[in-house]
Short mmCIF file of C-alpha atoms in Angstrom, two decimals:
data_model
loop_
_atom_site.label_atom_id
_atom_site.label_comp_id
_atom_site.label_asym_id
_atom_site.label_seq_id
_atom_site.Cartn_x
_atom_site.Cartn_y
_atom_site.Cartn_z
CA UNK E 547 0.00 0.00 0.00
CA UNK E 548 1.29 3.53 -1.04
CA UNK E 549 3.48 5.20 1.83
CA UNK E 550 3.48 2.38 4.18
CA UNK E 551 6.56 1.65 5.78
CA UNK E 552 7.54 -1.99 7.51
CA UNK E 553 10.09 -2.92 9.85
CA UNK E 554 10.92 -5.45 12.10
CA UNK E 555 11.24 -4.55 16.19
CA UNK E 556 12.70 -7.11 18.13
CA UNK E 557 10.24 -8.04 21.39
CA UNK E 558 10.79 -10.22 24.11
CA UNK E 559 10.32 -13.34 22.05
CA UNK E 560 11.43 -12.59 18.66
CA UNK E 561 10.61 -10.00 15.78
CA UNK E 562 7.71 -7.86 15.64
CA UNK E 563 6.33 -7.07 12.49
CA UNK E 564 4.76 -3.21 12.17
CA UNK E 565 3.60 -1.45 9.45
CA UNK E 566 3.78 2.60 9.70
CA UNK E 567 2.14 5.85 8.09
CA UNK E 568 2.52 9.40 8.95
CA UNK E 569 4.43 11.86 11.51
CA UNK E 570 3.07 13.22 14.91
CA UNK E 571 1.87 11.50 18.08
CA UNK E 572 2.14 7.61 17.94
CA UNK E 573 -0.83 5.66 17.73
CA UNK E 574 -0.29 1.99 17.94
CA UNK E 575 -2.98 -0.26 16.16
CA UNK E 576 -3.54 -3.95 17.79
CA UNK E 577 -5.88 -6.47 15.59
CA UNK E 578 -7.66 -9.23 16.79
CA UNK E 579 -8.56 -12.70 15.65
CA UNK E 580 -8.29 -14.09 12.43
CA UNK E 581 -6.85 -10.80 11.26
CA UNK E 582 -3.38 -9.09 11.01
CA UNK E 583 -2.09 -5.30 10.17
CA UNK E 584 -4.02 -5.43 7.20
CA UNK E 585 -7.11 -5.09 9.26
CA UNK E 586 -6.36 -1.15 10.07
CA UNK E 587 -5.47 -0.37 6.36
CA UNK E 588 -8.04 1.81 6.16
CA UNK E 589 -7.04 3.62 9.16
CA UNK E 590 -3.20 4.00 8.51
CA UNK E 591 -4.05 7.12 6.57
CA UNK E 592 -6.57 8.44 7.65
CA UNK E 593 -4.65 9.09 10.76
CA UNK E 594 -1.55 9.73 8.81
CA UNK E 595 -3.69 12.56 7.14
CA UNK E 596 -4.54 14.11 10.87
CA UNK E 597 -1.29 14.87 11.92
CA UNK E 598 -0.41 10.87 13.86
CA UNK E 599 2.54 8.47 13.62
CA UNK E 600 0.13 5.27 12.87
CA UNK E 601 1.42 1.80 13.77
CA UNK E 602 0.08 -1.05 12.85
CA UNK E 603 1.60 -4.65 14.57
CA UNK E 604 1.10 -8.05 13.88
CA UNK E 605 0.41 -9.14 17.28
CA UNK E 606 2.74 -12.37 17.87
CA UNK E 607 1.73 -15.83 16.09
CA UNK E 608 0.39 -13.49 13.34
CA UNK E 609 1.78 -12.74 9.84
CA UNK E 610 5.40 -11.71 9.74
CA UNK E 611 5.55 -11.69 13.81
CA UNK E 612 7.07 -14.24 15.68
CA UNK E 613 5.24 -17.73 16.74
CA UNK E 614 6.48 -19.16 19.92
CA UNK E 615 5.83 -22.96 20.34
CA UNK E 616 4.67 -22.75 24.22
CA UNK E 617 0.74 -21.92 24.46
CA UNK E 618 1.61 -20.37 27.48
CA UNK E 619 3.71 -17.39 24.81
CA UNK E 620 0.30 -16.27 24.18
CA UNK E 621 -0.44 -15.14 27.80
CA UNK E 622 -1.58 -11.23 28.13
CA UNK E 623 1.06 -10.25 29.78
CA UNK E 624 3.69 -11.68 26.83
CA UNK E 625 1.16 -9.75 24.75
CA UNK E 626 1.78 -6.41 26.42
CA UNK E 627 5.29 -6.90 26.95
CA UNK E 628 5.01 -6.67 22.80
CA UNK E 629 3.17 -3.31 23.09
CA UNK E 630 5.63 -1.83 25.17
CA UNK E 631 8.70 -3.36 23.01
CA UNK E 632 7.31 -1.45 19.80
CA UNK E 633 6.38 1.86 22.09
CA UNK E 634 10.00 1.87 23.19
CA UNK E 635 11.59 1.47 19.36
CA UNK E 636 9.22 3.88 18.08
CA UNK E 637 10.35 6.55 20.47
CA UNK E 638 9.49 5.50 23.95
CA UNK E 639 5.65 7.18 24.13
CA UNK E 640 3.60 8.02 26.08
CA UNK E 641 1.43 6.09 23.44
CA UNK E 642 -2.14 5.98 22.03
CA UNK E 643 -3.38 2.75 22.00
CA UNK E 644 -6.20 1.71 20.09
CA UNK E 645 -7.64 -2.67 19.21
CA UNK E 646 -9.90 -4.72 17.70
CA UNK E 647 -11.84 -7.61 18.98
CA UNK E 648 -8.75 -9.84 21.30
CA UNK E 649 -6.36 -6.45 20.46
CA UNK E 650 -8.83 -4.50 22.28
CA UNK E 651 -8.42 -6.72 25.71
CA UNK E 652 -4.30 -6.03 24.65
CA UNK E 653 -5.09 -2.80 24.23
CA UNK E 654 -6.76 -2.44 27.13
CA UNK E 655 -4.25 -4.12 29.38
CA UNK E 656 -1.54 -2.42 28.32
CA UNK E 657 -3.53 1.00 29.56
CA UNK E 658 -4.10 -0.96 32.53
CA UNK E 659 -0.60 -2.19 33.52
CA UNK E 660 1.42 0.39 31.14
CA UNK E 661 0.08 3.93 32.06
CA UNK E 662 3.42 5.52 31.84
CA UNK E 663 3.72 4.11 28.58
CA UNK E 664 0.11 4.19 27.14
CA UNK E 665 -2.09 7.82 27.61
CA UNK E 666 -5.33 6.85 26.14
CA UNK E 667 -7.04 3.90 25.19
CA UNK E 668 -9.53 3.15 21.99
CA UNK E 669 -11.43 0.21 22.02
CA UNK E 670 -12.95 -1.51 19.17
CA UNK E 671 -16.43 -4.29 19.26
CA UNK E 672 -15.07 -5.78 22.61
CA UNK E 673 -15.60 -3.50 25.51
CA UNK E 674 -13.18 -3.71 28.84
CA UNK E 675 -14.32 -6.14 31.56
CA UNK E 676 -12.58 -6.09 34.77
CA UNK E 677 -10.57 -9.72 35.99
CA UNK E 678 -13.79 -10.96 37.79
CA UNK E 679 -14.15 -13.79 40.55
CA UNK E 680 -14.18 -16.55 38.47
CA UNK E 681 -11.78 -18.69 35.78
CA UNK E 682 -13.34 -17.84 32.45
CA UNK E 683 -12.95 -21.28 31.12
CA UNK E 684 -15.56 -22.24 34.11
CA UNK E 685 -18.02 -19.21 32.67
CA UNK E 686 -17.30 -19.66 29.10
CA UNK E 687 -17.73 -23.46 29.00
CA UNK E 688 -21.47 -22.56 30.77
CA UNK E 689 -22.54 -20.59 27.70
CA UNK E 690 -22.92 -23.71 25.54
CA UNK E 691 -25.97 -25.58 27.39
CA UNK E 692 -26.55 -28.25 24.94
CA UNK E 693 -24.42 -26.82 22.57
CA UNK E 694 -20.26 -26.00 22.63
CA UNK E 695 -19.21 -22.55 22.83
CA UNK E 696 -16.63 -21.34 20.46
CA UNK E 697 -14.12 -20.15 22.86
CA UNK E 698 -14.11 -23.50 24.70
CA UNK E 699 -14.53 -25.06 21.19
CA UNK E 700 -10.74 -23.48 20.68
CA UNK E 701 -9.38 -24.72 23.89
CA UNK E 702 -7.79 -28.19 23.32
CA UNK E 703 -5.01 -27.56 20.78
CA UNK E 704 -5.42 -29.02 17.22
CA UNK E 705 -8.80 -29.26 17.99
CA UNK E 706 -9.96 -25.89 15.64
CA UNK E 707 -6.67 -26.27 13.66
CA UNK E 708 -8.21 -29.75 11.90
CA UNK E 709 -11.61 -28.11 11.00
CA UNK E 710 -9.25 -24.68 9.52
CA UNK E 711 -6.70 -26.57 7.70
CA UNK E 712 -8.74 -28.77 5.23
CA UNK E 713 -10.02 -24.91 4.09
CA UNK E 714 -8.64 -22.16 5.17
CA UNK E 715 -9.65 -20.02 2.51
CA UNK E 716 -13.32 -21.01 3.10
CA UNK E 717 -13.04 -20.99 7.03
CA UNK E 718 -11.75 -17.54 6.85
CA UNK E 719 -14.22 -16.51 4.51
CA UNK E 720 -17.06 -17.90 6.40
CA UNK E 721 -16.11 -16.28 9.45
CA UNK E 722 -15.86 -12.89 8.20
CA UNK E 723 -19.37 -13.46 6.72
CA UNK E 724 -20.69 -15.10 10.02
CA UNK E 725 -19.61 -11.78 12.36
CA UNK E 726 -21.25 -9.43 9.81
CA UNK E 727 -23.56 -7.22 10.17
CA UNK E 728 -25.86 -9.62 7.89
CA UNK E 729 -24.36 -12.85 9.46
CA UNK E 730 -26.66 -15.40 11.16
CA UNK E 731 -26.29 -13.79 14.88
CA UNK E 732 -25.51 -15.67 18.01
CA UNK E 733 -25.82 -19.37 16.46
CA UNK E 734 -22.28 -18.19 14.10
CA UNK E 735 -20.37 -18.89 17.88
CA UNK E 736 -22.05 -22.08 19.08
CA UNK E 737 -21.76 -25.86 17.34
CA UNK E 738 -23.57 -29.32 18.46
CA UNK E 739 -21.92 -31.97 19.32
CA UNK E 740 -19.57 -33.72 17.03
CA UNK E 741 -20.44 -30.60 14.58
CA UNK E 742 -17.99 -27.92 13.22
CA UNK E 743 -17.93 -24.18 13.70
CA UNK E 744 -18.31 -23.15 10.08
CA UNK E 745 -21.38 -25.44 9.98
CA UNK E 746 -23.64 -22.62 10.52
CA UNK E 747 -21.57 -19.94 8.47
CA UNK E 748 -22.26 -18.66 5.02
CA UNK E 749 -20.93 -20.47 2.26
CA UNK E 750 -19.02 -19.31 -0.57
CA UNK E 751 -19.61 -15.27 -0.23
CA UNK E 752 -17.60 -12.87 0.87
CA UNK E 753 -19.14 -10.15 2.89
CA UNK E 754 -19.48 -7.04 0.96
CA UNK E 755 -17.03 -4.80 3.15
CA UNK E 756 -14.42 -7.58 2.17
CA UNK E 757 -13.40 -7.45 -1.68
CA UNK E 758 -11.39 -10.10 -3.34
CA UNK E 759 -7.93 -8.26 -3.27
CA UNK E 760 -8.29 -7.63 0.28
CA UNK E 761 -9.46 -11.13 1.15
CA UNK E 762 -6.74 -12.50 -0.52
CA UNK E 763 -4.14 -10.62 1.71
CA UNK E 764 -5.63 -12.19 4.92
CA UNK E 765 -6.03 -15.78 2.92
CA UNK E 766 -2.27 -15.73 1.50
CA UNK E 767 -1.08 -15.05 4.54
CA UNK E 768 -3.31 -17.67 7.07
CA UNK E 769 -2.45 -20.06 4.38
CA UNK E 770 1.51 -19.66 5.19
CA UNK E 771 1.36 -19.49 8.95
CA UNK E 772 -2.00 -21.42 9.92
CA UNK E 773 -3.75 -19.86 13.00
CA UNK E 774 -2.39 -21.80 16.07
CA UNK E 775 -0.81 -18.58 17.26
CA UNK E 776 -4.73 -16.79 16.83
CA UNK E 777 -5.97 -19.96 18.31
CA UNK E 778 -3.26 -19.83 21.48
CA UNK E 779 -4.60 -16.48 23.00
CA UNK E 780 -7.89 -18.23 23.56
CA UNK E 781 -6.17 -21.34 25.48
CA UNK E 782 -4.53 -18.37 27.85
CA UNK E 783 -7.70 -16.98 29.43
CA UNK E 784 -7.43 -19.08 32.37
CA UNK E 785 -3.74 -17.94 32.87
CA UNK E 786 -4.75 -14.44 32.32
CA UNK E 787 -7.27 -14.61 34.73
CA UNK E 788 -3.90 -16.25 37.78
CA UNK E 789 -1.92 -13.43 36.09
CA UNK E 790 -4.05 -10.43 36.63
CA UNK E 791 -4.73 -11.20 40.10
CA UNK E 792 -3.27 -8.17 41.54
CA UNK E 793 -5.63 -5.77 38.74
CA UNK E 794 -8.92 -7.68 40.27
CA UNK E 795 -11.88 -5.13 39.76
CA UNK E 796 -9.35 -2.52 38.40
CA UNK E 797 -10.49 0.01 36.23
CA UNK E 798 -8.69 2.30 33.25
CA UNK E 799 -8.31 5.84 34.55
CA UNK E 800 -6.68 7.08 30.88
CA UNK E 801 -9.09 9.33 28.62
CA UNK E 802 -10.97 6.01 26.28
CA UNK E 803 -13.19 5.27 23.77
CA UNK E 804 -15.06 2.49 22.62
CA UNK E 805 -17.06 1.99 19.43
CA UNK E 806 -19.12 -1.29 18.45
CA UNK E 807 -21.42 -2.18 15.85
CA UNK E 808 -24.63 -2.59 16.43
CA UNK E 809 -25.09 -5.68 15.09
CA UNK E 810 -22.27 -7.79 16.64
CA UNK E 811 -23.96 -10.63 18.96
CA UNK E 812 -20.86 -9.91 21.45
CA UNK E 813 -22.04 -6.36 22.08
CA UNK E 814 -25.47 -8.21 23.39
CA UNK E 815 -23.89 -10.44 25.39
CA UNK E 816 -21.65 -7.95 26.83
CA UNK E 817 -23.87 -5.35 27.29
CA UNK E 818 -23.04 -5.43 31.14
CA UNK E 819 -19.59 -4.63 30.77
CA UNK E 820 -20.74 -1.61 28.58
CA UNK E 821 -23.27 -0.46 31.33
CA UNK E 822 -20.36 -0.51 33.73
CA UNK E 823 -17.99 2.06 32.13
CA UNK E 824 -18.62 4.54 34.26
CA UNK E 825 -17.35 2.26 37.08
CA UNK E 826 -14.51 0.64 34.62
CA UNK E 827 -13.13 2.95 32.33
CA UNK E 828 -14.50 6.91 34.22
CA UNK E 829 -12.07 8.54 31.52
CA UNK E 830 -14.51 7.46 28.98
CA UNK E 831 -15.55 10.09 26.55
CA UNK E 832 -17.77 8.58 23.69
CA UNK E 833 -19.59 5.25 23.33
CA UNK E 834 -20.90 4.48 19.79
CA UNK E 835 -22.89 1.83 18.82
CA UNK E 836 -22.84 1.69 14.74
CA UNK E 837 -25.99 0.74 12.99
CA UNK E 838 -26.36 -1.48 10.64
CA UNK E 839 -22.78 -2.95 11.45
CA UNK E 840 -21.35 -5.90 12.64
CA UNK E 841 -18.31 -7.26 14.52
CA UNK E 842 -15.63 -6.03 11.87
CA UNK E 843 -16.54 -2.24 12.81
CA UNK E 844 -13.01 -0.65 11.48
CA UNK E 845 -13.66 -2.27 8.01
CA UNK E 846 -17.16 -2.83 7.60
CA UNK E 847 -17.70 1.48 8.42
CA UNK E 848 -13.74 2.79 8.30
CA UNK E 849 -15.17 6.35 7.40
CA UNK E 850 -17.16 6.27 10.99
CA UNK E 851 -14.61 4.65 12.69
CA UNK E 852 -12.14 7.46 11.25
CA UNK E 853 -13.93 10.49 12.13
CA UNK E 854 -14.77 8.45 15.52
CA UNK E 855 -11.08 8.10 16.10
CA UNK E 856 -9.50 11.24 14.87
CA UNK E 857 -12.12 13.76 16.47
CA UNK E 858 -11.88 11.66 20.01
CA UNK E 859 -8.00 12.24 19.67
CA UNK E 860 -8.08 15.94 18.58
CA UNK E 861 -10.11 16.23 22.02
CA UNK E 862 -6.57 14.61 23.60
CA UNK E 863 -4.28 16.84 25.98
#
């Protein structure tokens, strides 16, 4: 893409793959799952345009990144350690920090344990939630009922991998369709017994925020790597949850934001954590719900995401 810039950063566990646009204040972009850099394209210069130092990473196990063997690698903590590596390269912040989806919980952790580093937080379609009393495993396995949630679905490694591999062109297709704003809702995250995930995903169409070139990007490159190192952050959330003891019930004091769309069956489900901001993240300034939109809010609407973005960090001290 014209005037991107790449570079390797060396982290804690190996290289760390960023792509860059613009001059200014650094804003660091983290993406979530299956996605990679490419998934703030539009973004990169937009922000670029308003006067910001954009950063995109590929979060570890992703794309050009490094993909530690261990599970454990994938652990939040590893995850911000990442953050601050690339803050530090780039010119030592204090930082913006915007993600997406599991790169908003980085995002949002790295506020959280990294204020010195990180001044304000952005949070895209997955809304902070305070480490609560119990292991998420325990909660997320109690979703399913009759059925399996997806998370604990992801849990036993190889598991997901064997469904992904046969396809991965078609299982990353499906999902993108599945978590759109026309997607089939809440049944796209659950599967019977003995079932697959993509069993109850679209079939052969891309969503229309997703064109060919662009799906081909995310394709070529889940084809080369696989998605173990996606997969890993789910099998951490347990781990997380031992690791973060000392953050129980803490909240993000930094100036935020948060934008969803309306359509993503996550927002529904954690509407509670949104209702708590004022509690969990009191430095919030705007909470957007985007009609007609789905999980993929910075590329199904990037022009309401931008002027989201850039007019919530014009308001910035």
């Amino acid at each position: 893409m014209k005037d991107i810039t790449h570079r390797l950063i060396e982290g804690p566990a190996g290289r760390i793959h960023v792509a860059e646009q613009g001059d200014g204040p650094l804003v660091l972009l983290v993406h979530g799952f299956p996605e990679s850099w490419y998934s703030w394209r539009h973004q990169l210069p937009a922000l670029a345009a308003a006067g910001y130092r954009a950063v995109a990473m590929d979060v570890r196990g992703y794309g050009r990144s490094v993909k530690p063997a261990r599970v454990a690698a994938y652990r939040m903590l590893e995850l911000v350690a990442d953050c601050v590596a690339v803050v530090r390269e780039l010119g030592g912040g204090p930082a913006v920090i915007a993600g997406h989806d599991w790169g908003s919980g980085v995002a949002a952790h790295s506020a959280l344990l990294r204020p010195d580093l990180f001044r304000a937080v952005a949070l895209f379609s997955v809304p902070y939630a305070p480490r609560g009393p119990h292991r998420p495993a325990d909660a997320f396995a109690a979703m399913g009922g009759e059925e399996e949630f997806y998370v604990s679905y992801f849990q036993e490694p190889g598991r997901a991998e064997a469904e992904i591999e046969s396809d991965v062109r078609g299982w990353l297709a499906g999902c993108y369709a599945a978590l759109s704003a026309d997607g089939p809702g809440e049944s796209a995250f659950f599967l019977p017994a003995g079932g697959r995930l993509r069993d109850r995903w679209p079939k052969d169409a891309l969503p229309s925020w997703l064109g060919e070139e662009d799906f081909e990007v995310y394709a070529d490159e889940f084809e080369r790597t696989g998605l173990t190192g996606g997969l890993n952050r789910y099998r951490n959330v347990d781990r997380d949850w031992e690791d973060l003891a000392a953050w129980d019930g803490a909240p993000i004091l930094q100036p935020s934001l948060f934008v969803a769309g309306a359509q993503d069956a996550g927002v529904r489900w954690l509407a509670g954590a949104i209702e708590a901001f004022p509690q969990t993240m009191p430095g919030l300034s705007g909470s957007h719900l985007i009609d007609g939109c789905g999980h993929w809010v910075q590329q199904e609407r990037p022009q309401e995401v931008n002027r989201l973005l850039t007019d919530w960090l014009a308001t910035l001290p």
